[in-house]
RNA sequence: GGGCGCAUAGCUCAGUUGGCUAGAGCGCUUCCCUUACAAGGAAGAUGUCGGGGGUUCGAGUCCCUCUGCGCCCACCA
């Protein structure tokens, strides 16, 4: 127990208490507690790229308040931390930080030194380095970033058990990721397929539906006539189509119109000639064609957009591929396309090709009118800079209901087994699952990630047999198939006919982070632990990744365990700029969390976070942080004040020792607050708990403490003074504990002045009375305080000090209030410096106040 | 096009099963060094509860409708 400082201060308490909690192991998970005594949290592993931002502070604080509450309720809290360090963000950051790029054809260089450590100059040409060298740099940078993140999150006061740390690229995660996937493969929940896929031409990788977004981009309709062929019953002539992608004419495989469209019905089944390139394509009917769009008839290319894929598949059309994986027009023309015309665009980028084709159309008088500019949504990879193309490639998929109505319905129903906070977030989940149009693409053509643990046997011609993949035994995991050989083969058979070849790809980062409960809970590695924490109690996360992280975790858990991965999903909102726009990281001069911690104190920043209600977008507000600092400061000061009165004498119980009705009224009010705050926390509503606690706290400081402090000083009435001391300490202890989840540092500091162990391990307060036997009449104090307020008003209006004496106070009140006034009479006289107090009968509560003029 | 959310004081927001004169903080005005706190305290002003209609003894709260803002989703040539 420390001494009460003369001058309480918030300065420096973060470092002091963080170090103390670390060395005491305050937040260590007790793995011997049975499942029902555990509260387990599926912490979001932050992407370790760049710096901690306010969004992290906001949502991680929310989770931490729940963790701290549950711990105080006696639960063994399983609160791990992970780093999501594999995947594209890390690759991109490595490129930018070291000025390098990965080129798998480069040889490995022992002891490679990157050209830069830290931002290279803008004009620097990235140095091509081998994949192993690139991965070494990934590891190096990730290490640096993770240390910074850990420091910042400790400074934020998260009650994480840091011994439960993991990283999505570490060996355990790779093992879990590969094991889960292999089981998916074995059970038929994962499969590989050669198919058209959304493709980012800069990252040169396939991307999943969930990572795709629409962006409004300028484009232009080009109206182009297609010549009817001689066999056409409609005779010679042309059909005009509108397209925004004239560069894809060479990839055209058909035209399509709606089956009911009378304008085109006569032409269905006949052919037209594609301008410039000469291939003959059929005119088809399909109900996805919209008669009122463009000219009502569209050109189908392989592939311009996802509708083309649908048409291509459903109409059983041929394929004419012209766009390569680098986004350039392939050098080899597709079949039946005019070789000379094609040669003029071969090798060009899509943009260049469009320009060339339009010029050629104009020259050949094949463009009807001018191109008409429009704004239209174009599909982008969410991290990408150029529109997605569609290329055909072999990829791995995990079934997620996108092609199977039964599975889809099952996964939608799983959403109903989770309790959502706030409840309406469930709609987003259902909305997404019901809108899926394909399985989950998990393979990526990248470098830094978990390798797909698969090989393919090579036949006598050296061709891979994709439908008979070679799977490693689980005991070998993790494997890297690019350096490990499959069972029954030796390394010198790699790439040889009759030998094997490795799957060259890695998993998308979500394929691993969808297993965070399994990774953190050491699935299949520590069965005892896993039993105690899974399914987890809580999944905290932001609402924008319901379609990715939440849904993918649900899918994996459903496949592997046939259950939901957690009981509760707690969604936090966005941080908005003070002008209510979504806060953007790109704004250079955004304040950093560390600056705010130092300016206002961590508790103040947490207070702002804790005021943001679950799931609600919240404006960034330094004003709120100032209020939080005031609150934390007040907590220290009122603690000092209450404690300095000393402990009440004797060893009486609360019920026995709190004799004054005013004191019992205060404790009865406190009871109601405890009940409300407890219910709010049980419902994951930290903000409501904070608000109730805070409102009571200010009332307590401004009114109750002011009212009873005279009596507490009064040595002539020891029983009455003791009653106040007991009540003050009871309330103080309860409030310190109720603030502890939000203001862990200030609460611990204040608590430490009169307790030996941490407030964060103290029991959550419970009411002094209960419904059947309330501790007191909570309204009793209100009358006295109303009169006190009127006295204060009189002094303020007279521009006198609050200390000024009142010569006489006449209170008129209905007889029903006499008892209440009587109960507070002595306290009122003390607090108001009242020399003479009379109570007379009246219809309503009113006062006549005469100030003394002798001070 | 489908779905969800929001709209209360100048600002940020409470207002939980419908119930007395609609609340808090910030900001603003006035006053006060008072033995916890001047990084403090006391007091004050400020509202067509987005519009309209309905149910009810009674609606910020429930129902319908309109408007505005935001978000999510969708196969927009």
Coordinates of N, CA and C in Angstrom, one line a residue, chain A residues 90-262:
Chain A
X90 N 2.8 -6.5 -46.3 CA 4.2 -6.5 -45.9 C 5.1 -6.5 -47.1
X91 N 4.8 -7.2 -48.2 CA 5.6 -7.2 -49.4 C 5.7 -5.8 -49.9
X92 N 4.6 -5.1 -49.9 CA 4.6 -3.7 -50.5 C 5.5 -2.8 -49.6
X93 N 5.4 -3.0 -48.3 CA 6.2 -2.2 -47.4 C 7.6 -2.5 -47.5
X94 N 8.0 -3.7 -47.7 CA 9.4 -4.1 -47.9 C 10.0 -3.5 -49.2
X95 N 9.2 -3.5 -50.2 CA 9.6 -2.9 -51.5 C 9.9 -1.4 -51.2
X96 N 9.0 -0.7 -50.6 CA 9.1 0.7 -50.4 C 10.2 1.1 -49.4
X97 N 10.4 0.2 -48.4 CA 11.3 0.5 -47.3 C 12.8 0.3 -47.7
X98 N 13.0 -0.8 -48.5 CA 14.4 -1.2 -48.8 C 14.7 -0.8 -50.3
X99 N 13.7 -0.4 -51.1 CA 14.0 -0.1 -52.5 C 14.3 -1.3 -53.3
X100 N 13.5 -2.4 -53.1 CA 13.8 -3.7 -53.8 C 12.5 -4.2 -54.4
X101 N 12.6 -5.2 -55.3 CA 11.5 -5.9 -55.7 C 11.8 -7.4 -55.9
X102 N 10.8 -8.3 -55.7 CA 11.1 -9.7 -55.7 C 11.1 -10.2 -57.2
X103 N 12.1 -10.9 -57.6 CA 12.2 -11.5 -58.9 C 12.7 -12.9 -58.7
X104 N 11.7 -13.9 -58.8 CA 12.1 -15.3 -58.4 C 13.2 -15.8 -59.3
X105 N 13.5 -15.2 -60.5 CA 14.5 -15.7 -61.4 C 15.9 -15.3 -60.9
X106 N 16.0 -14.4 -60.0 CA 17.3 -13.9 -59.5 C 17.9 -15.0 -58.6
X107 N 19.2 -15.1 -58.6 CA 19.9 -16.1 -57.7 C 20.0 -15.5 -56.3
X108 N 20.0 -16.4 -55.3 CA 20.1 -15.9 -53.9 C 21.5 -15.3 -53.7
X109 N 21.6 -14.2 -52.9 CA 22.8 -13.6 -52.6 C 23.1 -13.7 -51.1
X110 N 24.1 -14.4 -50.7 CA 24.4 -14.5 -49.3 C 24.8 -13.2 -48.7
X111 N 24.3 -12.9 -47.6 CA 24.6 -11.6 -46.9 C 24.2 -10.4 -47.7
X112 N 23.1 -10.4 -48.4 CA 22.7 -9.3 -49.2 C 22.4 -8.1 -48.4
X113 N 22.9 -6.9 -48.8 CA 22.6 -5.7 -48.2 C 21.7 -4.8 -49.0
X114 N 20.5 -4.5 -48.6 CA 19.5 -3.7 -49.4 C 20.1 -2.3 -49.6
X115 N 19.7 -1.7 -50.7 CA 20.3 -0.4 -51.1 C 19.9 0.7 -50.0
X116 N 18.7 0.5 -49.4 CA 18.3 1.5 -48.4 C 17.7 0.8 -47.2
X117 N 17.7 1.4 -46.1 CA 16.9 1.0 -44.9 C 16.1 2.3 -44.5
X118 N 14.9 2.3 -44.9 CA 14.1 3.6 -44.7 C 14.0 4.2 -46.1
X119 N 13.0 5.1 -46.2 CA 12.5 5.6 -47.4 C 13.5 5.9 -48.5
X120 N 13.6 5.1 -49.5 CA 14.5 5.5 -50.6 C 14.0 6.7 -51.4
X121 N 14.9 7.4 -52.1 CA 14.4 8.6 -52.9 C 13.4 8.1 -53.9
X122 N 12.6 9.1 -54.3 CA 11.5 8.9 -55.2 C 12.0 8.3 -56.6
X123 N 13.1 8.7 -57.0 CA 13.5 8.3 -58.4 C 14.3 7.0 -58.3
X124 N 14.4 6.4 -57.2 CA 15.2 5.1 -57.1 C 14.5 4.0 -57.9
X125 N 15.3 3.3 -58.6 CA 14.8 2.2 -59.4 C 15.0 0.9 -58.5
X126 N 13.8 0.2 -58.2 CA 13.9 -0.9 -57.3 C 14.9 -2.0 -57.8
X127 N 15.6 -2.5 -56.9 CA 16.6 -3.5 -57.2 C 15.9 -4.9 -57.2
X128 N 16.1 -5.7 -58.3 CA 15.5 -7.0 -58.3 C 16.3 -8.0 -57.5
X129 N 15.7 -8.7 -56.5 CA 16.4 -9.6 -55.7 C 15.7 -10.9 -55.7
X130 N 16.3 -12.0 -55.2 CA 15.8 -13.3 -55.2 C 14.7 -13.4 -54.2
X131 N 13.9 -14.5 -54.4 CA 12.8 -14.7 -53.4 C 13.3 -14.9 -52.0
X132 N 14.3 -15.8 -51.8 CA 14.8 -16.0 -50.4 C 15.4 -14.7 -49.8
X133 N 16.1 -13.9 -50.6 CA 16.5 -12.6 -50.1 C 15.4 -11.7 -49.7
X134 N 14.4 -11.7 -50.6 CA 13.2 -10.9 -50.3 C 12.5 -11.3 -49.0
X135 N 12.4 -12.6 -48.8 CA 11.7 -13.1 -47.6 C 12.6 -12.7 -46.4
X136 N 13.9 -12.7 -46.5 CA 14.7 -12.3 -45.4 C 14.4 -10.9 -45.0
X137 N 14.3 -10.0 -46.0 CA 14.0 -8.6 -45.7 C 12.6 -8.5 -45.1
X138 N 11.6 -9.3 -45.5 CA 10.3 -9.3 -44.9 C 10.4 -9.6 -43.4
X139 N 11.2 -10.7 -43.1 CA 11.3 -11.0 -41.7 C 11.9 -9.9 -40.9
X140 N 12.9 -9.3 -41.5 CA 13.7 -8.2 -40.8 C 12.7 -7.1 -40.5
X141 N 12.0 -6.6 -41.5 CA 11.1 -5.4 -41.3 C 10.0 -5.7 -40.4
X142 N 9.4 -6.9 -40.5 CA 8.3 -7.3 -39.6 C 8.8 -7.3 -38.2
X143 N 10.0 -7.8 -37.9 CA 10.5 -7.8 -36.6 C 10.5 -6.4 -36.0
X144 N 11.0 -5.4 -36.8 CA 11.1 -4.0 -36.3 C 9.7 -3.5 -36.0
X145 N 8.8 -3.7 -37.0 CA 7.4 -3.2 -36.9 C 6.7 -3.8 -35.7
X146 N 6.9 -5.0 -35.4 CA 6.2 -5.7 -34.4 C 6.6 -5.2 -33.0
X147 N 7.9 -4.9 -32.9 CA 8.4 -4.3 -31.6 C 7.7 -3.0 -31.3
X148 N 7.6 -2.2 -32.4 CA 7.0 -0.9 -32.2 C 5.5 -1.0 -31.8
X149 N 4.8 -2.0 -32.5 CA 3.4 -2.2 -32.2 C 3.2 -2.7 -30.7
X150 N 4.1 -3.6 -30.3 CA 3.9 -4.1 -29.0 C 4.1 -3.0 -27.9
X151 N 5.1 -2.2 -28.2 CA 5.4 -1.0 -27.2 C 4.1 -0.1 -27.2
X152 N 3.6 0.2 -28.4 CA 2.4 1.1 -28.4 C 1.2 0.5 -27.8
X153 N 1.0 -0.8 -28.0 CA -0.2 -1.4 -27.4 C -0.1 -1.6 -25.9
X154 N 1.1 -1.8 -25.4 CA 1.3 -1.8 -24.0 C 1.0 -0.4 -23.4
X155 N 1.5 0.6 -24.1 CA 1.3 2.0 -23.7 C -0.2 2.3 -23.7
X156 N -0.9 1.7 -24.6 CA -2.4 1.9 -24.6 C -3.0 1.2 -23.4
X157 N -2.3 0.3 -22.8 CA -2.8 -0.3 -21.6 C -3.7 -1.6 -21.8
X158 N -3.4 -2.2 -23.0 CA -4.2 -3.4 -23.2 C -3.8 -4.5 -22.2
X159 N -4.8 -5.2 -21.7 CA -4.6 -6.2 -20.7 C -4.4 -7.6 -21.4
X160 N -3.6 -7.5 -22.4 CA -3.3 -8.7 -23.2 C -2.3 -9.6 -22.4
X161 N -2.4 -10.9 -22.5 CA -1.4 -11.8 -22.0 C -0.3 -11.9 -23.1
X162 N 0.8 -11.2 -23.0 CA 1.7 -11.1 -24.1 C 2.5 -12.5 -24.3
X163 N 2.3 -13.4 -23.4 CA 3.0 -14.7 -23.6 C 2.2 -15.5 -24.6
X164 N 1.0 -15.0 -25.0 CA 0.1 -15.7 -25.9 C 0.3 -15.2 -27.3
X165 N 1.4 -14.5 -27.6 CA 1.6 -13.8 -28.8 C 1.8 -14.8 -30.0
X166 N 1.3 -14.4 -31.2 CA 1.6 -15.2 -32.4 C 1.7 -14.3 -33.5
X167 N 2.2 -14.8 -34.6 CA 2.3 -14.0 -35.9 C 1.7 -15.0 -37.0
X168 N 1.0 -14.4 -37.9 CA 0.4 -15.2 -39.0 C 1.4 -15.9 -39.9
X169 N 2.7 -15.4 -39.8 CA 3.7 -16.1 -40.7 C 4.5 -17.0 -39.8
X170 N 4.3 -17.1 -38.5 CA 5.3 -17.9 -37.7 C 5.0 -19.4 -38.0
X171 N 5.8 -20.2 -37.4 CA 5.8 -21.6 -37.7 C 4.5 -22.3 -37.3
X172 N 4.0 -21.9 -36.1 CA 2.7 -22.5 -35.7 C 1.6 -22.1 -36.6
X173 N 1.6 -20.9 -37.0 CA 0.5 -20.4 -37.9 C 0.6 -21.1 -39.3
X174 N 1.8 -21.3 -39.7 CA 1.9 -22.0 -41.0 C 1.5 -23.4 -40.9
X175 N 1.8 -24.0 -39.8 CA 1.3 -25.4 -39.6 C -0.2 -25.5 -39.5
X176 N -0.8 -24.6 -38.7 CA -2.2 -24.6 -38.6 C -2.9 -24.3 -39.9
X177 N -2.3 -23.4 -40.7 CA -2.9 -23.0 -41.9 C -2.9 -24.2 -42.9
X178 N -1.7 -24.8 -43.0 CA -1.5 -25.9 -43.9 C -2.4 -27.1 -43.5
X179 N -2.4 -27.4 -42.2 CA -3.2 -28.5 -41.7 C -4.7 -28.3 -42.0
X180 N -5.2 -27.1 -41.7 CA -6.6 -26.9 -41.9 C -6.9 -27.0 -43.4
X181 N -6.0 -26.5 -44.2 CA -6.3 -26.6 -45.7 C -6.2 -28.0 -46.2
X182 N -5.2 -28.8 -45.7 CA -5.2 -30.2 -46.2 C -6.4 -31.0 -45.8
X183 N -6.9 -30.7 -44.6 CA -8.2 -31.3 -44.2 C -9.3 -30.9 -45.1
X184 N -9.3 -29.6 -45.5 CA -10.4 -29.2 -46.4 C -10.2 -29.9 -47.7
X185 N -9.0 -30.1 -48.2 CA -8.8 -30.8 -49.4 C -9.3 -32.2 -49.3
X186 N -8.9 -32.9 -48.2 CA -9.2 -34.3 -48.0 C -10.7 -34.5 -48.0
X187 N -11.4 -33.6 -47.4 CA -12.9 -33.7 -47.2 C -13.6 -33.2 -48.4
X188 N -12.9 -32.6 -49.4 CA -13.5 -32.1 -50.6 C -14.0 -30.7 -50.4
X189 N -13.6 -30.0 -49.4 CA -14.1 -28.6 -49.2 C -13.2 -27.6 -49.9
X190 N -12.0 -28.1 -50.3 CA -11.1 -27.3 -51.1 C -10.8 -28.0 -52.4
X191 N -10.7 -27.3 -53.5 CA -10.4 -27.9 -54.8 C -9.6 -26.9 -55.6
X192 N -8.9 -27.4 -56.6 CA -8.3 -26.5 -57.6 C -9.0 -26.6 -58.9
X193 N -8.9 -25.5 -59.6 CA -9.6 -25.4 -60.9 C -9.0 -24.4 -61.8
X194 N -9.0 -24.7 -63.1 CA -8.5 -23.8 -64.1 C -9.8 -23.0 -64.5
X195 N -9.8 -21.7 -64.3 CA -11.0 -20.9 -64.6 C -10.6 -19.4 -64.7
X196 N -11.5 -18.7 -65.3 CA -11.3 -17.2 -65.4 C -11.3 -16.6 -64.0
X197 N -10.4 -15.8 -63.7 CA -10.3 -15.3 -62.4 C -10.0 -13.8 -62.4
X198 N -10.5 -13.0 -61.5 CA -10.1 -11.6 -61.4 C -8.6 -11.5 -61.0
X199 N -8.0 -10.6 -61.7 CA -6.5 -10.6 -61.7 C -6.0 -9.2 -61.6
X200 N -5.1 -9.0 -60.7 CA -4.5 -7.6 -60.6 C -3.2 -7.7 -61.4
X201 N -3.1 -6.8 -62.4 CA -2.0 -6.9 -63.3 C -0.7 -6.3 -62.7
X202 N -0.8 -5.5 -61.7 CA 0.4 -4.9 -61.0 C 0.9 -5.9 -60.0
X203 N 0.1 -6.4 -59.2 CA 0.5 -7.4 -58.2 C 0.7 -8.8 -58.9
X204 N 0.2 -8.9 -60.0 CA 0.2 -10.2 -60.8 C -0.3 -11.4 -59.9
X205 N -1.4 -11.2 -59.4 CA -2.0 -12.3 -58.6 C -3.5 -12.3 -58.8
X206 N -4.1 -13.4 -58.5 CA -5.5 -13.5 -58.5 C -6.0 -12.9 -57.2
X207 N -7.2 -12.3 -57.3 CA -7.8 -11.8 -56.0 C -9.2 -12.3 -55.9
X208 N -9.7 -12.3 -54.6 CA -11.0 -12.9 -54.3 C -12.1 -11.8 -54.4
X209 N -13.3 -12.3 -54.5 CA -14.5 -11.5 -54.5 C -14.5 -10.5 -53.3
X210 N -14.1 -11.0 -52.2 CA -14.2 -10.2 -51.0 C -13.2 -9.0 -51.0
X211 N -12.1 -9.1 -51.8 CA -11.1 -8.1 -51.8 C -11.3 -7.1 -53.0
X212 N -12.4 -7.2 -53.6 CA -12.7 -6.4 -54.8 C -13.6 -5.2 -54.4
X213 N -13.4 -4.1 -55.0 CA -14.3 -3.0 -54.8 C -14.5 -2.2 -56.1
X214 N -15.7 -1.6 -56.2 CA -16.0 -0.8 -57.3 C -15.4 0.6 -57.1
X215 N -14.9 1.2 -58.2 CA -14.5 2.6 -58.2 C -15.1 3.3 -59.4
X216 N -15.6 4.5 -59.2 CA -16.1 5.2 -60.4 C -15.0 5.7 -61.2
X217 N -15.0 5.4 -62.5 CA -13.9 5.8 -63.4 C -14.5 6.3 -64.7
X218 N -13.8 7.3 -65.3 CA -14.3 7.8 -66.6 C -14.1 6.7 -67.6
X219 N -15.1 6.6 -68.5 CA -15.0 5.7 -69.6 C -15.7 6.4 -70.8
X220 N -15.9 5.6 -71.9 CA -16.7 6.2 -73.0 C -17.3 5.1 -73.8
X221 N -18.5 5.3 -74.1 CA -19.2 4.4 -75.0 C -18.7 4.6 -76.5
X222 N -18.3 3.5 -77.1 CA -18.0 3.6 -78.5 C -19.0 2.8 -79.3
X223 N -19.7 3.4 -80.3 CA -20.7 2.7 -81.0 C -20.0 2.1 -82.3
X224 N -20.1 0.8 -82.4 CA -19.3 0.1 -83.5 C -20.3 -0.8 -84.3
X225 N -20.2 -0.6 -85.6 CA -21.1 -1.5 -86.4 C -20.4 -2.9 -86.7
X226 N -21.2 -3.9 -86.5 CA -20.7 -5.3 -86.9 C -21.5 -5.7 -88.1
X227 N -20.8 -6.1 -89.2 CA -21.4 -6.5 -90.4 C -22.1 -7.8 -90.3
X228 N -23.4 -7.8 -90.8 CA -24.1 -9.1 -90.9 C -23.5 -9.9 -92.0
X229 N -23.4 -11.2 -91.8 CA -22.8 -12.0 -92.8 C -23.9 -12.4 -93.8
X230 N -23.4 -12.9 -95.0 CA -24.3 -13.1 -96.1 C -25.4 -14.1 -95.8
X231 N -25.2 -15.1 -94.9 CA -26.1 -16.1 -94.6 C -27.3 -15.6 -93.8
X232 N -27.2 -14.3 -93.4 CA -28.1 -13.8 -92.4 C -29.5 -13.5 -93.1
X233 N -30.6 -14.0 -92.5 CA -31.9 -13.8 -93.2 C -32.3 -12.3 -93.1
X234 N -31.7 -11.6 -92.2 CA -32.0 -10.1 -92.2 C -31.3 -9.4 -93.3
X235 N -30.6 -10.2 -94.2 CA -29.9 -9.5 -95.3 C -28.6 -8.9 -94.8
X236 N -28.0 -8.2 -95.7 CA -26.8 -7.5 -95.4 C -27.1 -6.3 -94.5
X237 N -26.1 -5.6 -94.0 CA -26.3 -4.5 -93.2 C -25.4 -4.7 -91.9
X238 N -25.7 -3.9 -90.9 CA -24.9 -4.0 -89.7 C -25.8 -4.0 -88.5
X239 N -25.1 -4.5 -87.4 CA -25.7 -4.3 -86.1 C -24.8 -3.5 -85.3
X240 N -25.3 -2.4 -84.6 CA -24.4 -1.6 -83.9 C -24.4 -2.0 -82.4
X241 N -23.2 -2.0 -81.8 CA -23.1 -2.3 -80.4 C -22.4 -1.1 -79.8
X242 N -22.7 -1.0 -78.5 CA -21.9 0.0 -77.7 C -21.0 -0.7 -76.8
X243 N -19.8 -0.2 -76.7 CA -18.8 -0.8 -75.8 C -17.9 0.3 -75.2
X244 N -17.5 0.0 -73.9 CA -16.6 0.9 -73.3 C -15.1 0.3 -73.5
X245 N -15.1 -0.9 -74.0 CA -13.7 -1.5 -74.2 C -13.5 -1.9 -75.6
X246 N -13.3 -1.0 -76.6 CA -13.1 -1.3 -78.0 C -11.8 -2.1 -78.2
X247 N -10.9 -2.0 -77.2 CA -9.6 -2.7 -77.4 C -9.8 -4.2 -77.3
X248 N -11.0 -4.7 -76.9 CA -11.2 -6.1 -76.7 C -11.9 -6.7 -77.9
X249 N -12.0 -5.9 -79.0 CA -12.7 -6.5 -80.2 C -12.1 -7.8 -80.7
X250 N -10.8 -7.9 -80.5 CA -10.1 -9.1 -81.0 C -10.5 -10.3 -80.1
X251 N -10.9 -10.0 -78.9 CA -11.3 -11.0 -77.9 C -12.8 -11.4 -78.0
X252 N -13.5 -10.7 -79.0 CA -14.9 -10.9 -79.1 C -15.3 -12.4 -79.5
X253 N -16.2 -12.9 -78.8 CA -16.6 -14.3 -79.2 C -18.1 -14.4 -79.5
X254 N -18.9 -13.4 -79.2 CA -20.3 -13.4 -79.5 C -20.9 -12.1 -79.3
X255 N -22.2 -11.9 -79.8 CA -23.0 -10.8 -79.4 C -24.2 -11.3 -78.6
X256 N -24.7 -10.6 -77.7 CA -25.8 -11.1 -76.9 C -26.9 -10.0 -76.7
X257 N -28.2 -10.5 -76.9 CA -29.3 -9.6 -76.6 C -30.3 -10.4 -75.8
X258 N -31.3 -9.7 -75.3 CA -32.3 -10.3 -74.4 C -33.2 -11.2 -75.3
X259 N -33.6 -12.4 -74.9 CA -34.4 -13.3 -75.7 C -35.7 -12.6 -76.1
X260 N -36.3 -11.7 -75.4 CA -37.6 -11.1 -75.7 C -37.4 -9.8 -76.6
X261 N -36.2 -9.5 -76.9 CA -35.9 -8.2 -77.6 C -36.2 -8.4 -79.1
X262 N -37.4 -7.9 -79.5 CA -37.8 -8.1 -80.9 C -36.9 -7.6 -81.9

